[in-house]
Amino acid sequence: MTADAIAVAKPKTDGRIAAIRGGVVDVAFDGPVPQIHDLLFAGTVALEVAALVGEGLVRAIAMAPVRGLGLGMAVRATGSPIMVPVGEAVLGRMLDVFGAPMDGRPSPQAVERRSIHQAPPQLSDRVLHAQILETGIKAIDLLSPIERGGKTGLFGGAGVGKTVLITELINNTVQHYKGVSLFCGIGERSREAEELYREIGDAGVRDKTVMLFGQMNEAPGVRFLVGNTALTMAEYFRDDLGQDVLLLIDNIFRFVQAGSEVSGLMGRMPSRVGYQPTLATELAALEERITSTSQAAITSIQAVYVPADDFTDPAAAHIFSHLSASVVLSRKRASEGLYPSVDPLASASVMLTPAVVGQRHYDIARAVRRTLSEYEELRDIIAMLGLEELSSADRATVARARRLERFLTQPFFTTESFSGMSGKLVPIADTLAGCEAILGQTRFDLPESAYYMIGALDDLKEAAP
């Protein structure tokens, strides 16, 4: 990204570097002082104004390593914030926080560039659709249905399958999704970016997808702002082109983490558990831009890393408050080989009401939760005394629960090369019919293993030994 590529809204002024502390640079100006969020350039290093410190002095966050910068070095003010290309020219591209290409192709030739800092829609402009986005993943569609125009969080610690689930959601929804999809990688590995770019190309949906990355090796300022870049592009598709947008973010916790790093560099006093004091407002500024309007909807699915599996962590707690559905991934279920490792008792959705999903779906979901909850209560008795000590009714409950647990597993398209099993996309109707059939039985002819890693219940005949 070069200074010449930035749209200039005001007369340029020059300053000088007054101090450098890590990724924070203080710049002194003799003339007019830049505004908050304005973009500066010290040589080829981009800086964003984060605070006005004093008379003629601003404090800026570096968007790249500060090697080569020195005291007294000239700084150029562009007179505008970071401006990124928007529109159909960015479809099929892999871009960075400035909208510059990362895929080795020429820069997108967009007719318009917009600031990455935009206000959320007014409350009067927002619309509630109360519609479900079908994913084809049994555990999610049954127990935690995703709201069109809402925000869904995939919660879990390290290694429980958040990124795999996000990738599968892309595969299942993008192919029959009528709008466009936008993937935003915040603080993730470059390996994952390369793999995802290749997989989306193999699936033939890259031309309807925009990919933005602020990778974990980049400066905290880049990781902190790449979410705003993604939302600016998504808002253009929603508001100007009237297209629905599926926004996938991996990982929203890295946004909070980058904000904490930026806050520390700025010298702010840490708040609870060492997080930045502005955690709630920074998160709200990003999340409130994700909504439905009369033109179209932005539906967001966000992976959320939970530090040390502690759901009372301030970052996880604040993210929870913005979500319409939460899918909790369980390390215990992952250790048992139950993938996707969705915790059926901890996951929830505001869409799971009779008025939205229908009375039958609601009743089946409640019955599944009740059966699995009763099984959890019986686990200790089984561990101490054995299954034989249970009453016949409790044994039937255990049999149903163990088969439901295995029926809610599913082979993924994106893991076929690892598992050797063909992926399955299961309609909601087949999921409901399968769970209803299992709940209605007290005796089973087939073993539990026959229900493991199948699609609809009709696949049982194939799985039977």
Coordinates of C-alpha atoms in Angstrom, one line a residue:
M1 CA 0.0 0.0 0.0
T2 CA 1.5 3.4 -1.0
A3 CA 0.6 6.9 -0.1
D4 CA -0.3 7.7 -3.7
A5 CA -3.1 5.1 -3.6
I6 CA -4.9 6.9 -0.8
A7 CA -7.7 9.3 -1.7
V8 CA -6.9 12.8 -0.4
A9 CA -9.7 14.7 1.2
K10 CA -7.8 17.5 2.8
P11 CA -4.5 19.4 2.2
K12 CA -1.5 17.3 3.2
T13 CA 0.6 18.4 6.1
D14 CA 4.0 17.1 7.1
G15 CA 5.2 16.2 10.6
R16 CA 8.2 14.7 12.3
I17 CA 8.6 11.6 14.4
A18 CA 9.0 12.7 18.0
A19 CA 9.1 9.2 19.8
I20 CA 9.0 5.5 18.9
R21 CA 7.8 3.0 21.5
G22 CA 7.4 -0.5 20.0
G23 CA 4.6 -0.2 17.5
V24 CA 3.5 3.2 18.7
V25 CA 4.9 6.4 17.0
D26 CA 4.4 9.9 18.3
V27 CA 4.4 12.5 15.5
A28 CA 4.7 16.3 16.0
F29 CA 3.0 18.7 13.6
D30 CA 3.7 22.4 13.3
G31 CA 0.6 23.1 11.2
P32 CA -2.9 21.5 11.2
V33 CA -3.1 18.3 13.3
P34 CA -4.6 15.2 11.7
Q35 CA -7.8 13.8 13.0
I36 CA -8.4 10.5 14.8
H37 CA -8.2 7.5 12.3
D38 CA -6.3 9.6 9.7
L39 CA -3.6 7.7 7.8
L40 CA 0.0 8.8 7.9
F41 CA 3.1 7.6 6.1
A42 CA 6.6 7.5 7.5
G43 CA 8.5 6.3 4.5
T44 CA 6.6 3.2 3.4
V45 CA 5.3 2.4 6.9
A46 CA 1.6 3.2 7.3
L47 CA 0.5 4.7 10.6
E48 CA -3.1 5.3 11.9
V49 CA -3.8 8.2 14.3
A50 CA -5.1 6.7 17.5
A51 CA -4.9 9.7 20.0
L52 CA -4.3 13.4 20.2
V53 CA -1.7 13.7 22.9
G54 CA -1.0 17.4 23.2
E55 CA -0.3 20.6 21.4
G56 CA 0.6 19.5 17.8
L57 CA 1.4 15.9 18.9
V58 CA -0.5 12.8 17.8
R59 CA 0.0 9.2 18.8
A60 CA -0.2 6.7 15.9
I61 CA -0.3 2.9 15.6
A62 CA 2.1 1.4 13.1
M63 CA 0.6 -1.0 10.5
A64 CA 4.0 -2.6 9.8
P65 CA 7.3 -3.2 11.6
V66 CA 9.0 0.1 12.6
R67 CA 12.5 -1.0 11.5
G68 CA 14.1 1.8 9.6
L69 CA 12.2 4.6 11.3
G70 CA 14.1 7.2 13.3
L71 CA 13.6 10.3 15.4
G72 CA 13.1 13.4 13.2
M73 CA 12.0 11.4 10.2
A74 CA 9.4 13.1 8.0
V75 CA 5.9 11.9 8.2
R76 CA 3.3 12.6 5.5
A77 CA -0.4 13.0 6.5
T78 CA -2.8 11.9 3.8
G79 CA -5.8 13.8 5.2
S80 CA -8.1 10.8 5.1
P81 CA -8.6 7.5 6.9
I82 CA -7.7 4.1 5.4
M83 CA -9.8 3.8 2.2
V84 CA -10.5 0.4 0.7
P85 CA -12.0 -0.7 -2.6
V86 CA -15.6 -1.9 -2.5
G87 CA -17.9 -3.5 -5.1
E88 CA -17.9 -6.5 -7.4
A89 CA -14.2 -5.9 -8.3
V90 CA -13.2 -7.4 -4.9
L91 CA -15.0 -10.7 -5.5
G92 CA -12.7 -13.7 -5.8
R93 CA -9.8 -11.9 -4.3
M94 CA -7.6 -12.3 -1.3
L95 CA -6.9 -8.9 0.2
D96 CA -5.2 -7.2 3.3
V97 CA -6.4 -4.5 5.6
F98 CA -5.8 -1.8 3.0
G99 CA -7.7 -3.7 0.3
A100 CA -4.3 -4.5 -1.4
P101 CA -4.0 -7.9 -3.1
M102 CA -2.3 -10.9 -1.4
D103 CA -3.0 -13.4 -4.2
G104 CA -0.3 -12.2 -6.6
R105 CA -2.8 -10.6 -9.0
P106 CA -3.2 -6.9 -9.9
S107 CA -5.0 -4.5 -7.5
P108 CA -8.9 -4.6 -7.8
Q109 CA -10.1 -1.9 -10.1
A110 CA -12.9 -0.5 -8.0
V111 CA -15.0 2.5 -9.0
E112 CA -15.3 3.5 -5.3
R113 CA -13.2 3.5 -2.2
R114 CA -14.6 3.9 1.3
S115 CA -13.3 4.6 4.8
I116 CA -13.1 1.5 7.0
H117 CA -14.6 3.4 9.9
Q118 CA -18.4 3.6 9.4
A119 CA -21.2 4.1 11.9
P120 CA -23.7 1.2 12.4
P121 CA -27.2 1.6 10.9
Q122 CA -29.8 3.6 12.8
L123 CA -32.2 1.5 14.9
S124 CA -35.0 2.8 12.6
D125 CA -33.3 1.3 9.6
R126 CA -32.9 -2.2 11.1
V127 CA -35.2 -5.1 10.2
L128 CA -35.8 -8.4 11.9
H129 CA -36.4 -11.2 9.5
A130 CA -36.8 -14.2 11.9
Q131 CA -35.6 -16.6 9.3
I132 CA -33.3 -19.6 9.6
L133 CA -30.1 -20.1 7.6
E134 CA -29.9 -23.9 7.0
T135 CA -26.4 -25.3 7.2
G136 CA -26.8 -29.0 6.6
I137 CA -25.0 -29.7 9.9
K138 CA -27.4 -31.7 12.1
A139 CA -26.2 -30.6 15.5
I140 CA -26.4 -26.9 14.6
D141 CA -29.7 -26.9 12.6
L142 CA -31.4 -28.9 15.4
L143 CA -30.2 -27.3 18.6
S144 CA -28.8 -23.9 17.7
P145 CA -30.4 -22.7 14.4
I146 CA -28.6 -19.8 12.8
E147 CA -30.5 -16.6 12.3
R148 CA -30.4 -14.8 8.9
G149 CA -29.1 -11.4 9.6
G150 CA -27.9 -12.5 13.1
K151 CA -24.6 -13.3 14.7
T152 CA -23.6 -16.8 15.7
G153 CA -20.5 -17.7 17.8
L154 CA -18.6 -20.9 17.6
F155 CA -17.1 -21.2 21.1
G156 CA -14.3 -23.5 22.1
G157 CA -10.7 -23.8 23.3
A158 CA -7.7 -24.7 21.2
G159 CA -8.0 -27.8 19.1
V160 CA -11.7 -28.6 19.4
G161 CA -12.6 -27.9 15.7
K162 CA -13.6 -24.3 15.3
T163 CA -11.8 -23.7 12.1
V164 CA -12.9 -27.0 10.6
L165 CA -16.5 -26.2 11.4
I166 CA -16.1 -22.7 9.8
T167 CA -14.7 -24.2 6.7
E168 CA -17.5 -26.7 6.5
L169 CA -20.1 -24.0 6.9
I170 CA -18.5 -22.2 4.0
N171 CA -18.7 -25.3 1.9
N172 CA -22.3 -26.1 2.8
T173 CA -23.8 -22.6 2.6
V174 CA -21.8 -20.7 -0.1
Q175 CA -22.8 -23.1 -2.9
H176 CA -26.5 -22.5 -2.5
Y177 CA -26.3 -19.1 -0.9
K178 CA -27.9 -16.4 -3.1
G179 CA -25.7 -13.5 -1.9
V180 CA -22.0 -13.1 -1.5
S181 CA -19.6 -14.5 1.2
L182 CA -16.8 -12.7 2.9
F183 CA -14.2 -14.5 5.0
C184 CA -12.2 -12.4 7.5
G185 CA -9.2 -14.1 9.1
I186 CA -8.0 -12.2 12.2
G187 CA -4.8 -13.3 13.7
E188 CA -4.9 -16.8 12.1
R189 CA -2.1 -18.9 10.6
S190 CA -0.9 -18.2 7.0
R191 CA -1.2 -21.9 6.4
E192 CA -4.9 -21.8 7.0
A193 CA -5.3 -18.9 4.7
E194 CA -3.6 -20.7 1.8
E195 CA -5.6 -23.9 2.4
L196 CA -8.9 -22.0 2.5
Y197 CA -8.1 -20.1 -0.6
R198 CA -7.4 -23.4 -2.4
E199 CA -10.4 -25.2 -1.0
I200 CA -12.8 -22.4 -2.0
G201 CA -11.3 -22.5 -5.5
D202 CA -11.7 -26.3 -5.7
A203 CA -15.4 -25.9 -4.6
G204 CA -16.0 -23.4 -7.5
V205 CA -17.3 -20.7 -5.2
R206 CA -14.3 -18.3 -5.1
D207 CA -15.9 -15.9 -7.6
K208 CA -18.7 -15.2 -5.0
T209 CA -16.3 -14.9 -2.1
V210 CA -14.0 -12.1 -0.7
M211 CA -11.2 -13.2 1.6
L212 CA -9.5 -10.7 3.9
F213 CA -6.6 -11.5 6.2
G214 CA -4.7 -9.9 9.1
Q215 CA -2.4 -12.8 9.9
M216 CA -0.9 -13.6 13.3
N217 CA 2.6 -12.5 12.2
E218 CA 1.4 -9.0 11.4
A219 CA 1.3 -5.9 13.5
P220 CA -1.5 -5.6 16.1
G221 CA -2.9 -2.6 14.3
V222 CA -3.5 -4.7 11.2
R223 CA -5.2 -7.4 13.2
F224 CA -7.3 -4.8 15.0
L225 CA -8.5 -3.1 11.9
V226 CA -9.0 -5.9 9.3
G227 CA -12.5 -6.6 10.8
N228 CA -13.5 -3.0 9.9
T229 CA -12.2 -3.5 6.4
A230 CA -14.3 -6.6 6.0
L231 CA -17.4 -4.9 7.3
T232 CA -17.0 -1.9 5.0
M233 CA -17.0 -4.2 2.0
A234 CA -19.9 -6.2 3.4
E235 CA -21.9 -3.0 4.0
Y236 CA -21.5 -2.0 0.3
F237 CA -23.0 -5.3 -0.9
R238 CA -25.8 -5.0 1.6
D239 CA -26.7 -1.3 1.3
D240 CA -25.7 -0.4 -2.3
L241 CA -26.2 -3.7 -4.2
G242 CA -29.0 -5.1 -2.0
Q243 CA -27.3 -8.5 -1.7
D244 CA -27.3 -10.7 1.4
V245 CA -23.8 -11.2 2.8
L246 CA -22.5 -14.2 4.8
L247 CA -19.6 -12.9 6.9
L248 CA -17.4 -15.6 8.5
I249 CA -14.8 -14.4 11.0
D250 CA -12.0 -16.6 12.3
N251 CA -11.2 -15.6 15.1
I252 CA -13.1 -12.8 16.8
F253 CA -11.1 -13.3 20.0
R254 CA -8.0 -12.3 18.1
F255 CA -9.6 -9.0 17.4
V256 CA -10.0 -8.5 21.2
Q257 CA -6.5 -9.7 21.7
A258 CA -5.1 -7.2 19.1
G259 CA -7.1 -4.4 20.8
S260 CA -5.5 -5.4 24.1
E261 CA -2.0 -5.2 22.5
V262 CA -2.8 -1.8 21.0
S263 CA -4.2 -0.5 24.3
G264 CA -1.0 -1.6 26.1
L265 CA 1.2 0.1 23.5
M266 CA -0.9 3.3 23.9
G267 CA -0.1 3.2 27.7
R268 CA -3.6 2.7 28.9
M269 CA -4.2 1.1 32.3
P270 CA -5.3 -2.5 32.0
S271 CA -8.7 -3.5 33.2
R272 CA -10.1 -6.9 34.4
V273 CA -7.8 -9.9 33.7
G274 CA -5.4 -7.6 31.8
Y275 CA -7.9 -6.7 29.0
Q276 CA -8.1 -3.2 27.7
P277 CA -10.5 -0.8 29.5
T278 CA -12.2 -0.1 26.1
L279 CA -13.0 -3.8 25.4
A280 CA -16.8 -3.4 25.5
T281 CA -17.0 -0.3 23.3
E282 CA -14.4 -1.6 20.7
L283 CA -16.3 -4.9 20.4
A284 CA -19.7 -3.1 20.2
A285 CA -18.5 -0.8 17.5
L286 CA -17.6 -3.8 15.3
E287 CA -20.5 -6.1 16.2
E288 CA -23.3 -3.5 15.8
R289 CA -22.4 -3.0 12.1
I290 CA -23.5 -6.6 11.5
T291 CA -27.3 -6.4 11.1
S292 CA -30.2 -6.6 8.7
T293 CA -31.7 -3.6 6.9
S294 CA -34.5 -3.1 4.5
Q295 CA -32.1 -3.6 1.6
A296 CA -30.5 -7.0 2.7
A297 CA -28.8 -8.8 5.6
I298 CA -25.3 -9.5 6.9
T299 CA -25.3 -12.9 8.6
S300 CA -22.2 -13.5 10.7
I301 CA -20.7 -16.7 11.9
Q302 CA -17.7 -16.1 14.3
A303 CA -15.2 -18.5 15.7
V304 CA -14.4 -17.6 19.3
Y305 CA -11.4 -18.9 21.1
V306 CA -12.1 -19.4 24.8
P307 CA -8.9 -18.9 26.9
A308 CA -8.2 -22.0 29.1
D309 CA -11.8 -23.1 28.3
D310 CA -13.0 -20.5 30.8
F311 CA -16.4 -19.1 29.6
T312 CA -16.3 -16.5 32.4
D313 CA -13.3 -14.8 30.7
P314 CA -14.3 -11.1 30.0
A315 CA -13.6 -11.5 26.2
A316 CA -15.9 -14.5 25.9
A317 CA -18.6 -12.9 28.2
H318 CA -18.7 -9.7 26.1
I319 CA -18.9 -11.6 22.8
F320 CA -21.8 -13.7 24.2
S321 CA -23.9 -10.6 24.7
H322 CA -23.9 -9.7 21.0
L323 CA -24.9 -13.1 19.7
S324 CA -28.3 -14.5 18.6
A325 CA -26.9 -18.1 18.6
S326 CA -24.0 -19.7 20.4
V327 CA -22.5 -23.1 19.4
V328 CA -20.3 -24.4 22.2
L329 CA -17.7 -26.9 21.2
S330 CA -16.8 -29.4 24.0
R331 CA -13.3 -30.8 24.6
K332 CA -14.9 -33.8 26.3
R333 CA -16.9 -34.7 23.2
A334 CA -13.9 -34.1 21.0
S335 CA -11.9 -36.5 23.1
E336 CA -14.6 -39.1 22.6
G337 CA -14.4 -38.7 18.8
L338 CA -17.9 -37.1 18.6
Y339 CA -17.4 -34.6 15.7
P340 CA -18.6 -32.0 15.3
S341 CA -18.0 -31.7 19.1
V342 CA -21.1 -29.5 19.6
D343 CA -22.2 -29.5 23.3
P344 CA -26.0 -30.0 23.0
L345 CA -26.7 -28.7 26.5
A346 CA -24.6 -25.6 26.4
S347 CA -25.5 -24.4 22.8
A348 CA -28.5 -22.2 22.4
S349 CA -30.3 -19.9 19.9
V350 CA -32.9 -17.2 20.2
M351 CA -34.4 -18.7 17.0
L352 CA -35.3 -22.0 18.7
T353 CA -38.9 -21.0 19.5
P354 CA -42.2 -22.5 18.1
A355 CA -43.0 -19.2 16.4
V356 CA -39.8 -19.4 14.3
V357 CA -38.9 -23.0 13.8
G358 CA -42.3 -24.6 14.3
Q359 CA -43.8 -26.6 17.2
R360 CA -42.5 -29.9 15.9
H361 CA -38.8 -28.8 15.6
Y362 CA -39.1 -27.1 19.0
D363 CA -40.5 -30.2 20.7
I364 CA -37.9 -32.6 19.2
A365 CA -35.0 -30.3 20.2
R366 CA -36.3 -30.1 23.8
A367 CA -36.8 -33.9 23.9
V368 CA -33.2 -34.4 22.6
R369 CA -31.8 -32.0 25.3
R370 CA -33.9 -33.6 28.0
T371 CA -32.7 -37.2 27.1
L372 CA -29.1 -36.1 26.9
S373 CA -29.4 -34.3 30.2
E374 CA -30.8 -37.3 31.9
Y375 CA -28.0 -39.4 30.5
E376 CA -25.5 -36.9 32.0
E377 CA -27.1 -37.4 35.4
L378 CA -26.9 -41.2 35.1
R379 CA -23.2 -41.2 34.1
D380 CA -21.9 -41.3 37.6
I381 CA -24.2 -44.2 38.6
I382 CA -23.1 -46.1 35.5
A383 CA -19.4 -45.5 36.3
M384 CA -19.7 -46.7 39.9
L385 CA -22.3 -49.5 39.7
G386 CA -22.6 -50.4 36.0
L387 CA -25.4 -50.2 33.5
E388 CA -27.1 -53.3 34.9
E389 CA -28.1 -51.5 38.2
L390 CA -30.3 -49.1 36.3
S391 CA -34.1 -49.5 36.0
S392 CA -35.4 -50.6 32.6
A393 CA -36.7 -47.1 31.9
D394 CA -33.2 -45.6 32.7
R395 CA -31.5 -48.2 30.5
A396 CA -33.8 -47.2 27.6
T397 CA -32.9 -43.5 28.2
V398 CA -29.2 -44.3 28.1
A399 CA -29.7 -46.3 24.9
R400 CA -31.6 -43.5 23.2
A401 CA -29.1 -40.8 24.5
R402 CA -26.0 -42.7 23.3
R403 CA -27.5 -43.2 19.8
L404 CA -28.6 -39.6 19.7
E405 CA -25.0 -38.5 20.5
R406 CA -23.7 -40.6 17.7
F407 CA -26.4 -39.6 15.2
L408 CA -25.5 -36.0 15.8
T409 CA -22.0 -36.7 14.5
Q410 CA -21.4 -36.2 10.8
P411 CA -18.7 -36.6 8.2
F412 CA -17.5 -33.3 6.7
F413 CA -16.8 -32.5 3.1
T414 CA -13.7 -30.5 4.1
T415 CA -12.2 -33.5 6.0
E416 CA -12.7 -36.2 3.4
S417 CA -8.9 -36.4 2.7
F418 CA -8.2 -37.0 6.4
S419 CA -11.1 -39.2 7.4
G420 CA -11.6 -41.2 4.2
M421 CA -15.4 -40.7 4.6
S422 CA -17.6 -38.9 2.1
G423 CA -19.1 -35.7 3.5
K424 CA -22.8 -35.5 4.2
L425 CA -25.2 -32.5 4.0
V426 CA -28.4 -33.3 5.9
P427 CA -31.6 -31.2 5.4
I428 CA -33.4 -30.1 8.6
A429 CA -36.4 -32.4 7.8
D430 CA -34.1 -35.5 7.7
T431 CA -32.5 -34.4 11.0
L432 CA -35.8 -34.0 12.7
A433 CA -37.1 -37.3 11.3
G434 CA -34.0 -39.2 12.5
C435 CA -34.1 -37.7 16.0
E436 CA -37.9 -38.3 16.3
A437 CA -37.4 -42.0 15.3
I438 CA -34.7 -42.6 17.9
L439 CA -36.7 -40.8 20.7
G440 CA -39.7 -43.0 19.9
Q441 CA -37.8 -46.3 20.4
T442 CA -37.1 -48.3 23.6
R443 CA -35.4 -51.3 21.9
F444 CA -32.8 -51.1 19.1
D445 CA -31.8 -53.8 16.7
L446 CA -28.6 -52.0 15.6
P447 CA -25.6 -51.2 17.8
E448 CA -24.6 -47.7 18.8
S449 CA -21.7 -47.7 16.3
A450 CA -24.1 -48.0 13.4
Y451 CA -25.4 -44.4 14.2
Y452 CA -21.9 -43.0 14.2
M453 CA -20.8 -40.7 11.3
I454 CA -23.9 -41.1 9.1
G455 CA -26.1 -38.5 7.4
A456 CA -29.8 -39.1 7.6
L457 CA -31.2 -42.1 9.4
D458 CA -31.7 -43.8 6.0
D459 CA -28.0 -44.3 5.9
L460 CA -28.3 -46.8 8.7
K461 CA -28.6 -49.7 6.3
E462 CA -25.3 -48.8 4.7
A463 CA -23.6 -48.5 8.1
A464 CA -25.0 -51.7 9.5
P465 CA -22.4 -54.6 9.7

